PDB file of C-alpha atoms and ligand atoms in Angstrom:
ATOM      1  CA  MET F   1       5.465 -69.237  36.974  1.00  0.00           C
ATOM      2  CA  GLU F   2       6.951 -68.741  40.153  1.00  0.00           C
ATOM      3  CA  LYS F   3       8.155 -65.687  41.193  1.00  0.00           C
ATOM      4  CA  THR F   4      12.288 -65.728  42.864  1.00  0.00           C
ATOM      5  CA  THR F   5      12.995 -63.579  45.125  1.00  0.00           C
ATOM      6  CA  ASN F   6      17.235 -64.213  44.916  1.00  0.00           C
ATOM      7  CA  TYR F   7      17.538 -63.789  41.710  1.00  0.00           C
ATOM      8  CA  GLU F   8      21.109 -64.797  40.733  1.00  0.00           C
ATOM      9  CA  LYS F   9      21.025 -64.781  36.443  1.00  0.00           C
ATOM     10  CA  PRO F  10      22.313 -61.586  34.417  1.00  0.00           C
ATOM     11  CA  LEU F  11      19.233 -59.466  34.732  1.00  0.00           C
ATOM     12  CA  PRO F  12      18.675 -56.587  31.486  1.00  0.00           C
ATOM     13  CA  GLN F  13      19.001 -52.750  31.692  1.00  0.00           C
ATOM     14  CA  ILE F  14      16.152 -51.337  31.361  1.00  0.00           C
ATOM     15  CA  ARG F  15      16.818 -48.305  28.566  1.00  0.00           C
ATOM     16  CA  PRO F  16      13.729 -46.112  27.215  1.00  0.00           C
ATOM     17  CA  ASP F  17      13.965 -47.508  23.970  1.00  0.00           C
ATOM     18  CA  THR F  18      13.910 -50.481  25.569  1.00  0.00           C
ATOM     19  CA  ALA F  19      10.848 -49.942  28.489  1.00  0.00           C
ATOM     20  CA  PRO F  20       7.944 -50.836  25.987  1.00  0.00           C
ATOM     21  CA  PHE F  21       9.112 -54.366  25.616  1.00  0.00           C
ATOM     22  CA  TRP F  22       9.931 -55.317  28.974  1.00  0.00           C
ATOM     23  CA  GLU F  23       6.407 -53.199  30.270  1.00  0.00           C
ATOM     24  CA  GLY F  24       4.818 -55.572  27.542  1.00  0.00           C
ATOM     25  CA  CYS F  25       6.463 -58.633  28.843  1.00  0.00           C
ATOM     26  CA  LYS F  26       5.462 -57.310  32.786  1.00  0.00           C
ATOM     27  CA  ARG F  27       2.196 -57.648  31.781  1.00  0.00           C
ATOM     28  CA  HIS F  28       2.557 -60.708  29.788  1.00  0.00           C
ATOM     29  CA  GLU F  29       2.064 -59.700  26.032  1.00  0.00           C
ATOM     30  CA  LEU F  30       5.277 -60.091  23.626  1.00  0.00           C
ATOM     31  CA  LEU F  31       5.465 -56.119  21.443  1.00  0.00           C
ATOM     32  CA  ILE F  32       7.834 -55.995  18.654  1.00  0.00           C
ATOM     33  CA  GLN F  33       8.932 -52.635  17.701  1.00  0.00           C
ATOM     34  CA  ARG F  34       7.265 -51.991  13.917  1.00  0.00           C
ATOM     35  CA  CYS F  35       8.156 -48.906  12.207  1.00  0.00           C
ATOM     36  CA  SER F  36       5.513 -46.688  11.869  1.00  0.00           C
ATOM     37  CA  ASP F  37       5.954 -45.768   8.914  1.00  0.00           C
ATOM     38  CA  CYS F  38       7.451 -48.497   6.478  1.00  0.00           C
ATOM     39  CA  GLY F  39       5.810 -51.109   8.135  1.00  0.00           C
ATOM     40  CA  THR F  40       9.887 -52.865   9.147  1.00  0.00           C
ATOM     41  CA  PHE F  41      10.541 -54.813  12.493  1.00  0.00           C
ATOM     42  CA  ARG F  42      12.919 -54.623  14.462  1.00  0.00           C
ATOM     43  CA  HIS F  43      14.346 -56.495  17.499  1.00  0.00           C
ATOM     44  CA  PRO F  44      15.883 -55.709  19.822  1.00  0.00           C
ATOM     45  CA  PRO F  45      14.283 -52.141  20.326  1.00  0.00           C
ATOM     46  CA  ARG F  46      16.242 -49.193  18.790  1.00  0.00           C
ATOM     47  CA  PRO F  47      15.617 -45.559  17.453  1.00  0.00           C
ATOM     48  CA  MET F  48      15.878 -45.408  13.980  1.00  0.00           C
ATOM     49  CA  CYS F  49      14.516 -47.434  11.348  1.00  0.00           C
ATOM     50  CA  PRO F  50      17.434 -49.656   9.323  1.00  0.00           C
ATOM     51  CA  GLU F  51      15.381 -49.324   6.168  1.00  0.00           C
ATOM     52  CA  CYS F  52      13.659 -45.926   6.078  1.00  0.00           C
ATOM     53  CA  ASN F  53      15.664 -43.490   9.046  1.00  0.00           C
ATOM     54  CA  SER F  54      12.262 -42.780  10.452  1.00  0.00           C
ATOM     55  CA  LEU F  55      11.969 -42.345  14.216  1.00  0.00           C
ATOM     56  CA  ASN F  56       8.228 -43.409  14.268  1.00  0.00           C
ATOM     57  CA  SER F  57       7.604 -46.578  15.703  1.00  0.00           C
ATOM     58  CA  GLU F  58       5.096 -48.689  17.470  1.00  0.00           C
ATOM     59  CA  TRP F  59       5.021 -51.745  18.518  1.00  0.00           C
ATOM     60  CA  VAL F  60       2.929 -55.254  18.341  1.00  0.00           C
ATOM     61  CA  LYS F  61       1.751 -58.100  20.278  1.00  0.00           C
ATOM     62  CA  VAL F  62       3.088 -62.042  18.696  1.00  0.00           C
ATOM     63  CA  THR F  63       2.673 -64.835  20.554  1.00  0.00           C
ATOM     64  CA  LYS F  64       4.081 -67.686  18.740  1.00  0.00           C
ATOM     65  CA  GLY F  65       7.205 -68.079  16.541  1.00  0.00           C
ATOM     66  CA  THR F  66       9.397 -71.654  15.275  1.00  0.00           C
ATOM     67  CA  VAL F  67      12.814 -72.802  16.648  1.00  0.00           C
ATOM     68  CA  TYR F  68      15.383 -71.619  13.968  1.00  0.00           C
ATOM     69  CA  SER F  69      18.363 -72.213  15.942  1.00  0.00           C
ATOM     70  CA  TYR F  70      19.514 -73.593  19.149  1.00  0.00           C
ATOM     71  CA  THR F  71      22.710 -74.703  21.291  1.00  0.00           C
ATOM     72  CA  VAL F  72      22.374 -76.854  24.114  1.00  0.00           C
ATOM     73  CA  VAL F  73      24.931 -76.304  27.100  1.00  0.00           C
ATOM     74  CA  HIS F  74      26.458 -79.072  28.800  1.00  0.00           C
ATOM     75  CA  ASP F  75      29.176 -78.472  30.575  1.00  0.00           C
ATOM     76  CA  ARG F  76      30.840 -74.568  31.243  1.00  0.00           C
ATOM     77  CA  PRO F  77      31.561 -73.072  28.009  1.00  0.00           C
ATOM     78  CA  MET F  78      30.810 -69.544  28.491  1.00  0.00           C
ATOM     79  CA  PRO F  79      32.022 -67.196  30.920  1.00  0.00           C
ATOM     80  CA  VAL F  80      28.465 -66.518  31.719  1.00  0.00           C
ATOM     81  CA  LEU F  81      27.906 -69.677  33.229  1.00  0.00           C
ATOM     82  CA  TYR F  82      30.407 -69.467  35.602  1.00  0.00           C
ATOM     83  CA  LEU F  83      27.740 -67.468  37.935  1.00  0.00           C
ATOM     84  CA  PRO F  84      26.534 -69.396  40.631  1.00  0.00           C
ATOM     85  CA  GLY F  85      22.308 -68.739  39.312  1.00  0.00           C
ATOM     86  CA  PHE F  86      23.211 -70.732  35.905  1.00  0.00           C
ATOM     87  CA  ALA F  87      24.669 -74.372  38.351  1.00  0.00           C
ATOM     88  CA  ASN F  88      21.644 -75.683  38.057  1.00  0.00           C
ATOM     89  CA  ASP F  89      21.134 -74.906  34.655  1.00  0.00           C
ATOM     90  CA  ARG F  90      22.691 -77.727  32.817  1.00  0.00           C
ATOM     91  CA  PRO F  91      22.107 -79.012  29.868  1.00  0.00           C
ATOM     92  CA  LEU F  92      21.010 -74.843  29.262  1.00  0.00           C
ATOM     93  CA  ALA F  93      19.228 -74.641  25.603  1.00  0.00           C
ATOM     94  CA  ILE F  94      19.239 -71.445  23.940  1.00  0.00           C
ATOM     95  CA  VAL F  95      17.186 -71.074  21.324  1.00  0.00           C
ATOM     96  CA  LEU F  96      17.099 -68.455  18.523  1.00  0.00           C
ATOM     97  CA  VAL F  97      13.169 -67.953  17.719  1.00  0.00           C
ATOM     98  CA  GLU F  98      11.538 -66.792  14.220  1.00  0.00           C
ATOM     99  CA  LEU F  99       8.295 -64.494  15.128  1.00  0.00           C
ATOM    100  CA  PRO F 100       6.528 -64.787  11.329  1.00  0.00           C
ATOM    101  CA  GLU F 101       3.977 -62.274  13.283  1.00  0.00           C
ATOM    102  CA  ALA F 102       6.657 -59.981  13.185  1.00  0.00           C
ATOM    103  CA  GLY F 103       8.272 -60.168   9.693  1.00  0.00           C
ATOM    104  CA  ASN F 104      10.094 -63.620  10.278  1.00  0.00           C
ATOM    105  CA  ILE F 105      12.806 -61.386  13.299  1.00  0.00           C
ATOM    106  CA  ARG F 106      14.672 -63.324  15.578  1.00  0.00           C
ATOM    107  CA  MET F 107      14.755 -63.274  19.272  1.00  0.00           C
ATOM    108  CA  VAL F 108      17.099 -65.443  21.600  1.00  0.00           C
ATOM    109  CA  SER F 109      15.854 -66.889  24.058  1.00  0.00           C
ATOM    110  CA  ASN F 110      15.021 -70.241  26.283  1.00  0.00           C
ATOM    111  CA  ILE F 111      12.942 -72.994  25.828  1.00  0.00           C
ATOM    112  CA  VAL F 112      10.834 -74.185  29.225  1.00  0.00           C
ATOM    113  CA  ASP F 113       8.872 -77.626  29.193  1.00  0.00           C
ATOM    114  CA  CYS F 114      11.539 -79.194  27.025  1.00  0.00           C
ATOM    115  CA  ARG F 115      14.107 -81.974  26.933  1.00  0.00           C
ATOM    116  CA  SER F 116      16.831 -80.663  25.113  1.00  0.00           C
ATOM    117  CA  GLU F 117      17.276 -84.192  23.381  1.00  0.00           C
ATOM    118  CA  ASP F 118      13.906 -82.808  21.694  1.00  0.00           C
ATOM    119  CA  LEU F 119      14.254 -79.858  20.962  1.00  0.00           C
ATOM    120  CA  LYS F 120      15.064 -79.456  17.030  1.00  0.00           C
ATOM    121  CA  ILE F 121      14.963 -76.946  14.157  1.00  0.00           C
ATOM    122  CA  GLY F 122      10.746 -75.714  13.027  1.00  0.00           C
ATOM    123  CA  THR F 123       9.547 -76.712  16.188  1.00  0.00           C
ATOM    124  CA  PRO F 124       6.392 -74.896  16.649  1.00  0.00           C
ATOM    125  CA  VAL F 125       6.988 -72.475  20.395  1.00  0.00           C
ATOM    126  CA  GLU F 126       4.473 -69.690  21.895  1.00  0.00           C
ATOM    127  CA  VAL F 127       6.176 -67.313  24.030  1.00  0.00           C
ATOM    128  CA  VAL F 128       5.578 -68.077  28.261  1.00  0.00           C
ATOM    129  CA  PHE F 129       6.745 -65.341  30.554  1.00  0.00           C
ATOM    130  CA  ASP F 130       8.745 -66.225  33.617  1.00  0.00           C
ATOM    131  CA  ASP F 131       8.394 -63.237  36.537  1.00  0.00           C
ATOM    132  CA  VAL F 132      12.193 -63.190  37.452  1.00  0.00           C
ATOM    133  CA  THR F 133      11.703 -60.362  40.070  1.00  0.00           C
ATOM    134  CA  GLU F 134       9.255 -57.861  40.696  1.00  0.00           C
ATOM    135  CA  GLU F 135      10.401 -55.291  38.032  1.00  0.00           C
ATOM    136  CA  ILE F 136      11.635 -58.067  35.330  1.00  0.00           C
ATOM    137  CA  THR F 137       9.762 -60.544  33.153  1.00  0.00           C
ATOM    138  CA  LEU F 138      11.579 -62.437  30.920  1.00  0.00           C
ATOM    139  CA  PRO F 139      10.230 -64.183  27.859  1.00  0.00           C
ATOM    140  CA  LYS F 140      11.077 -67.528  27.274  1.00  0.00           C
ATOM    141  CA  PHE F 141       9.129 -70.123  24.394  1.00  0.00           C
ATOM    142  CA  LYS F 142       7.924 -73.604  25.068  1.00  0.00           C
ATOM    143  CA  PRO F 143       6.972 -75.628  22.208  1.00  0.00           C
ATOM    144  CA  THR F 144       3.095 -75.264  21.074  1.00  0.00           C
ATOM    145  CA  ALA F 145       0.686 -78.078  22.331  1.00  0.00           C
TER     146      ALA F 145
HETATM  147 ZN1  LIG S   1      10.881 -47.540   8.218  1.00  0.00          ZN
END
């Protein structure tokens, strides 16, 4: 996707626990954290497994999912949408994508290449990457062809 130099939307703060996730995105790989001891997936990334309290984890590449739920913002009900960077994004579809390759954990994202009126729960999607700055690449999803 096109690289933007004057990106006006909020950007994630990369922390030690999330750095492998964002480094993967930069390489155009969606990596989900999995406990190395019991195999439980977790997202967002964090130090400890909620199932077995292990501090050991590994990263698993995933590529596809399904739309578990979504909302479409048509006019400024959310304060974040008052930011100038979102001025031309309405209607804006925000999706909750379920990732079967990662134990069906769900992540919030945006959908691209899909009109909001065509969006449906259960739509199969695949990850795509938006290089929004030199440092940050955001994972987004598009309907599977
Ligand atoms: Zn565990």
